[in-house]
Coordinates of C-alpha atoms and ligand atoms in Angstrom, one line a residue:
M876 CA 0.0 -0.1 -0.1
K877 CA 1.0 3.6 -0.3
V878 CA 0.9 5.2 3.1
L879 CA 1.1 9.1 4.1
V880 CA 2.9 8.9 7.4
T881 CA 2.5 12.3 9.0
G882 CA 5.3 12.9 11.6
G883 CA 7.4 10.4 9.9
A884 CA 10.7 12.1 11.2
G885 CA 9.5 11.5 14.8
Y886 CA 10.4 8.7 17.2
I887 CA 7.3 6.5 16.6
G888 CA 6.7 7.7 12.9
S889 CA 10.1 7.1 11.6
I890 CA 10.4 3.6 12.9
T891 CA 7.0 2.5 11.7
S892 CA 7.8 4.0 8.3
E893 CA 11.2 1.9 8.2
I894 CA 9.1 -1.1 9.0
L895 CA 6.5 -0.3 6.5
L896 CA 9.3 0.0 3.8
D897 CA 10.8 -3.2 5.0
E898 CA 7.6 -5.0 4.4
G899 CA 7.4 -3.5 0.8
H900 CA 5.0 -0.7 1.4
E901 CA 5.4 2.6 -0.2
V902 CA 5.7 5.6 2.2
V903 CA 5.5 9.3 1.7
I904 CA 6.4 11.3 5.0
F905 CA 4.7 14.6 5.8
D906 CA 6.5 16.5 8.4
N907 CA 7.6 20.1 9.4
L908 CA 10.8 18.9 11.1
E909 CA 10.2 21.0 14.1
R910 CA 10.8 18.3 16.6
G911 CA 11.7 15.4 14.2
H912 CA 15.0 14.6 12.4
R913 CA 15.6 14.8 8.7
E914 CA 18.3 11.9 9.7
A915 CA 15.4 9.9 10.8
V916 CA 13.8 9.8 7.4
D917 CA 14.6 6.6 5.5
A918 CA 16.2 7.0 2.3
R919 CA 13.3 5.0 0.8
A920 CA 10.7 7.1 1.6
R921 CA 9.9 10.6 0.0
L922 CA 9.4 13.5 2.4
I923 CA 7.3 16.3 1.9
Q924 CA 8.0 19.1 4.3
G925 CA 4.9 20.8 5.5
D926 CA 2.9 21.9 8.6
L927 CA -0.5 20.5 9.3
R928 CA -1.6 23.9 10.9
N929 CA -1.2 25.4 7.4
R930 CA -4.5 23.9 5.6
E931 CA -2.8 24.2 1.8
D932 CA 0.4 22.3 2.8
I933 CA -1.5 19.0 3.9
R934 CA -3.8 19.3 1.0
G935 CA -1.1 19.8 -1.5
A936 CA 0.6 16.6 -0.1
M937 CA -2.6 14.6 -0.2
R938 CA -3.3 15.6 -3.9
D939 CA 0.3 14.9 -4.7
A940 CA 1.0 11.8 -2.9
R941 CA -2.5 10.1 -3.7
P942 CA -2.1 7.4 -0.6
D943 CA -4.3 4.6 0.0
A944 CA -4.2 5.2 3.7
V945 CA -2.8 7.7 6.1
M946 CA -1.0 7.2 9.5
H947 CA -1.0 10.0 11.7
F948 CA 1.7 10.5 14.3
A949 CA 2.5 14.2 14.0
A950 CA 1.5 15.9 17.2
F951 CA 3.0 17.3 20.5
A952 CA 3.1 14.5 23.0
L953 CA 4.3 16.0 26.5
V954 CA 2.1 16.0 29.4
G955 CA 3.8 18.6 31.3
E956 CA 4.2 20.9 28.4
S957 CA 0.6 20.6 27.7
M958 CA -0.3 21.6 31.2
Q959 CA 1.8 24.8 30.8
D960 CA 0.6 25.6 27.3
P961 CA -2.9 24.1 26.6
M962 CA -3.3 26.1 23.3
L963 CA -0.1 24.8 21.8
Y964 CA -1.5 21.6 22.0
F965 CA -5.0 22.3 20.8
R966 CA -3.7 24.3 17.7
N967 CA -1.1 21.7 16.9
N968 CA -3.0 18.3 17.8
V969 CA -6.8 19.4 17.1
L970 CA -6.8 22.1 14.4
G971 CA -3.7 20.4 12.7
G972 CA -6.0 17.1 13.0
I973 CA -8.8 18.3 11.5
Q974 CA -7.0 20.0 8.5
L975 CA -5.8 16.5 7.9
V976 CA -8.9 15.0 8.2
E977 CA -10.6 17.4 5.7
A978 CA -7.7 16.6 3.2
I979 CA -8.4 12.9 3.6
L980 CA -12.2 13.6 2.8
E981 CA -11.2 15.5 0.1
R982 CA -9.4 12.6 -1.5
G983 CA -11.6 10.1 -0.7
V984 CA -9.2 8.1 1.5
K985 CA -10.8 5.9 4.1
K986 CA -8.4 4.5 6.1
I987 CA -6.8 6.6 8.8
I988 CA -4.5 5.0 11.7
F989 CA -4.3 7.5 14.4
S990 CA -1.6 7.7 17.2
S991 CA -3.8 7.9 20.3
T992 CA -2.8 7.5 23.8
C993 CA -3.8 5.9 27.2
A994 CA -3.7 9.5 28.5
T995 CA -7.4 9.9 26.8
Y996 CA -8.5 7.7 29.9
G997 CA -7.1 9.9 32.6
Q998 CA -7.2 8.5 36.1
P999 CA -8.6 4.9 35.7
D1000 CA -11.1 3.4 38.0
R1001 CA -9.7 -0.1 37.4
M1002 CA -6.6 -2.1 36.2
P1003 CA -5.8 -3.2 33.4
M1004 CA -7.4 -0.4 31.4
T1005 CA -9.6 -1.6 28.6
E1006 CA -11.0 0.2 25.5
D1007 CA -14.4 0.7 26.8
M1008 CA -13.3 2.6 30.0
P1009 CA -14.4 6.3 30.2
Q1010 CA -12.2 8.9 28.9
R1011 CA -11.9 11.4 31.2
P1012 CA -8.3 13.0 30.4
T1013 CA -6.5 14.7 33.1
N1014 CA -4.2 17.0 30.9
P1015 CA -4.6 18.8 27.7
Y1016 CA -2.4 16.3 25.7
G1017 CA -4.9 13.6 26.5
E1018 CA -7.8 16.1 25.9
S1019 CA -6.2 17.0 22.5
K1020 CA -6.0 13.2 21.3
L1021 CA -9.7 12.5 22.5
M1022 CA -10.9 15.4 20.6
L1023 CA -9.4 14.1 17.4
E1024 CA -10.8 10.6 18.1
K1025 CA -14.2 12.1 18.5
V1026 CA -13.8 14.0 15.2
L1027 CA -13.1 11.0 13.5
N1028 CA -15.9 9.2 15.0
W1029 CA -18.2 11.5 13.7
E1030 CA -16.8 11.4 10.3
R1031 CA -17.0 7.5 10.3
E1032 CA -20.6 8.1 10.6
R1033 CA -21.1 10.6 8.1
H1034 CA -18.5 9.8 5.4
G1035 CA -17.7 6.1 6.1
L1036 CA -14.3 6.8 7.2
Q1037 CA -12.3 3.7 8.7
P1038 CA -10.4 5.3 11.6
V1039 CA -8.3 3.1 14.0
F1040 CA -7.5 4.4 17.2
L1041 CA -4.2 3.0 18.6
R1042 CA -4.1 4.1 22.3
Y1043 CA -0.3 3.7 23.2
F1044 CA 0.9 3.2 26.6
N1045 CA 4.8 4.0 27.1
A1046 CA 6.5 3.8 23.9
A1047 CA 10.4 2.9 24.2
G1048 CA 13.3 1.0 22.4
A1049 CA 14.8 1.4 19.3
T1050 CA 15.8 -0.4 16.2
E1051 CA 19.3 -0.8 15.0
K1052 CA 18.9 2.4 12.9
L1053 CA 16.6 4.7 14.6
G1054 CA 15.9 5.5 18.3
E1055 CA 14.5 8.2 20.7
D1056 CA 15.9 11.8 20.3
H1057 CA 13.9 14.4 22.0
D1058 CA 15.3 18.0 22.9
P1059 CA 14.8 18.5 25.8
E1060 CA 14.3 14.6 26.7
S1061 CA 11.5 14.2 29.3
H1062 CA 11.0 10.3 28.8
L1063 CA 12.2 8.1 31.6
I1064 CA 14.1 5.5 29.7
P1065 CA 16.2 7.9 27.5
N1066 CA 16.9 9.9 30.8
V1067 CA 18.0 6.9 32.8
L1068 CA 20.3 6.0 29.9
R1069 CA 21.8 9.6 29.5
V1070 CA 23.1 9.3 33.1
A1071 CA 24.6 6.1 32.1
L1072 CA 26.1 8.0 29.2
G1073 CA 27.8 10.6 31.3
K1074 CA 25.4 13.2 29.7
S1075 CA 23.6 14.1 33.0
R1076 CA 24.8 13.6 36.7
A1077 CA 21.4 11.7 38.0
L1078 CA 18.0 10.7 37.4
N1079 CA 15.2 13.0 38.7
I1080 CA 12.5 10.7 40.1
F1081 CA 9.4 12.7 39.8
G1082 CA 7.9 11.8 43.3
D1083 CA 8.2 8.6 45.3
D1084 CA 5.0 9.3 47.5
Y1085 CA 2.7 7.6 45.0
P1086 CA 0.0 4.9 46.2
T1087 CA 2.3 2.1 44.5
P1088 CA 4.6 -0.7 46.3
D1089 CA 7.8 1.3 46.0
G1090 CA 6.1 4.8 45.9
T1091 CA 7.1 5.5 42.2
C1092 CA 4.9 5.8 39.3
I1093 CA 4.0 2.6 37.3
R1094 CA 4.0 2.4 33.6
D1095 CA 3.4 -0.3 30.9
Y1096 CA 6.3 0.0 28.5
I1097 CA 6.0 -1.4 24.9
H1098 CA 8.7 -1.9 22.4
I1099 CA 8.6 0.5 19.5
V1100 CA 8.8 -2.3 17.0
D1101 CA 5.8 -4.1 18.4
L1102 CA 4.0 -0.7 18.4
A1103 CA 5.0 -0.2 14.8
Q1104 CA 3.8 -3.8 13.9
A1105 CA 0.2 -3.0 15.5
H1106 CA -0.1 0.1 13.0
I1107 CA 0.8 -2.1 10.1
L1108 CA -1.8 -4.9 11.1
A1109 CA -4.4 -2.1 11.7
L1110 CA -3.7 -1.2 8.0
T1111 CA -4.8 -4.3 6.4
G1112 CA -8.4 -5.5 6.5
E1113 CA -11.6 -3.6 7.8
H1114 CA -10.6 -2.8 11.2
T1115 CA -12.0 0.3 12.8
G1116 CA -12.1 1.5 16.4
A1117 CA -9.9 1.7 19.3
F1118 CA -7.1 -0.6 20.5
N1119 CA -4.8 -0.4 23.5
L1120 CA -1.1 -1.2 23.0
G1121 CA 0.9 -2.2 25.8
N1122 CA 2.3 -5.3 27.4
G1123 CA -0.3 -5.7 30.4
D1124 CA 2.8 -5.4 32.8
G1125 CA 3.6 -2.6 35.2
Y1126 CA 7.1 -1.4 36.0
S1127 CA 7.9 1.3 38.4
V1128 CA 10.4 4.1 37.9
K1129 CA 12.6 2.6 40.5
Q1130 CA 12.4 -0.9 38.7
V1131 CA 13.1 0.6 35.5
L1132 CA 16.2 2.3 36.9
E1133 CA 17.3 -1.1 38.5
V1134 CA 17.0 -2.7 35.1
A1135 CA 19.1 -0.1 33.5
R1136 CA 21.9 -0.2 36.3
E1137 CA 22.2 -3.9 35.7
L1138 CA 22.2 -3.6 31.8
T1139 CA 24.5 -0.9 31.7
G1140 CA 26.9 -1.7 34.7
H1141 CA 26.7 2.0 35.6
P1142 CA 25.4 3.1 39.2
I1143 CA 23.0 5.6 37.8
P1144 CA 22.5 8.0 40.8
A1145 CA 18.9 9.0 41.4
E1146 CA 17.2 12.0 43.4
I1147 CA 13.8 12.4 44.5
S1148 CA 12.2 15.4 42.9
P1149 CA 8.7 16.8 43.4
R1150 CA 5.7 14.8 41.2
R1151 CA 5.3 16.0 37.9
P1152 CA 1.7 17.7 37.3
G1153 CA -0.6 15.6 35.2
D1154 CA 1.2 12.2 36.1
P1155 CA -1.4 9.4 37.1
A1156 CA 0.1 6.6 39.7
R1157 CA -0.6 3.8 37.5
L1158 CA -1.4 3.0 33.9
I1159 CA -1.5 -0.6 32.8
A1160 CA -2.8 -1.9 29.5
G1161 CA -5.4 -4.3 28.8
A1162 CA -4.6 -5.3 25.2
D1163 CA -6.6 -8.2 24.7
K1164 CA -8.7 -6.7 21.9
A1165 CA -5.5 -5.9 19.8
K1166 CA -4.3 -9.6 20.2
Q1167 CA -7.8 -10.9 19.1
V1168 CA -8.8 -8.6 16.5
L1169 CA -5.6 -7.6 14.9
G1170 CA -3.8 -10.8 15.5
W1171 CA -1.0 -8.6 17.4
K1172 CA 1.5 -10.4 19.1
P1173 CA 4.3 -8.6 20.7
K1174 CA 7.7 -9.9 19.9
Y1175 CA 9.7 -8.0 22.7
P1176 CA 7.4 -7.9 25.7
E1177 CA 10.3 -7.9 28.3
V1178 CA 11.2 -4.4 29.6
R1179 CA 14.8 -5.8 29.8
T1180 CA 14.8 -6.1 26.0
I1181 CA 13.4 -2.8 25.5
V1182 CA 15.8 -1.0 27.8
Q1183 CA 18.9 -3.0 26.2
H1184 CA 17.5 -1.9 22.5
A1185 CA 17.4 1.8 23.8
W1186 CA 20.7 1.5 25.2
N1187 CA 22.3 -0.1 22.3
W1188 CA 21.0 2.8 20.3
H1189 CA 22.1 5.4 22.6
R1190 CA 25.5 4.3 23.0
A1191 CA 25.8 4.2 19.2
H1192 CA 24.3 7.7 19.1
P1193 CA 25.6 9.3 22.1
N1194 CA 24.3 12.9 20.6
G1195 CA 21.3 11.5 19.1
Y1196 CA 20.9 12.3 15.4
R1197 CA 23.2 15.2 15.7
K1198 CA 26.7 14.1 14.1
Ligands
UDP2566 N1 9.9 10.1 35.0 C1 10.7 10.3 36.0 N2 12.0 11.0 35.7 C2 12.2 11.2 34.3 C3 11.2 11.2 33.4 C4 10.1 10.6 33.8 O1 10.6 9.9 37.2 O2 13.2 12.0 33.9 C5 8.6 9.2 35.5 C6 7.5 10.1 35.2 O3 7.0 11.0 36.0 C7 6.4 8.8 34.9 C8 7.3 7.9 34.2 O4 8.5 8.1 34.7 O5 5.9 8.4 36.1 C9 7.2 7.8 32.9 O6 7.2 8.9 32.3 P1 7.4 9.2 30.5 O7 7.7 10.9 30.5 O8 8.5 8.4 30.2 O9 6.0 9.0 30.1 P2 4.7 9.3 30.2 O10 4.1 8.3 31.3 O11 4.7 10.6 30.9 O12 4.0 9.3 29.0

């Protein structure tokens, strides 16, 4: 299939593009390169540089690329930043998303795989979290993703769009070529590894007074390659609707730190800092639906493998994509 990948120069978009290309699909990447990296764009893909906030950029790209399907990754994705500047998130993720949907409808494309998030659920009532749970986001990031899910749902009713919402838990890990490079970095695993690389002195643990066994937040980490595979499975067939993507296992911040200490052989000092606003204590996926309906089977469910692959990439790219 010919797939237009928005945000294909970002972490999840670039790796999904790499795997789509490996499996013989054709990829056109649409990215403004604001937070993504030109170096992460696969040489086999075509890059159209444009911004979803400019309506004509995405209309032109859709006319030009004539894709069979769209994978939509382009978005801001930091909870903390969204708490400080909600409009940044609504403008980019919601307005930009709506303009993408309009361009898709204009071209008569039906299939859109949308990069959604467990942050659309907010503070869950029960664990593991399933797709039928109420969506009550506690931060503008989650709200912006939920808003676009709703737009897409109404367009499914009205125009026969076939949206698939993939609600990610915590994406991590790397392939041999591509990995995670944000500036500033806010995610746990790369921040832990930065200390092991000597790039920062200590890890800040954001809160150790949560109602969890060791007091630190619990998350469900999922290997980026498994995440990418789920997108490709969602592309084929008549699938539509929401799917959680996680391993159903929770690891605390301190447990991840311990795994990284073992794998890197570095003591990785850590300090307790205040809680980060917007962080729920515990997020664990119930991903049976993706397994049953999409036939999804995670290849790397172990957090050890996820951290190991991230470590391999960061060691090979100590400055990220910068030479
Ligand atoms: N975290 C931390 N120190 C860091 C980065 C993250 O203690 O330098 C914690 C964060 O508070 C959360 C967990 O690690 O409980 C995962 O955070 P991340 O930003 O990786 O993903 P999120 O769950 O926010 O999407």
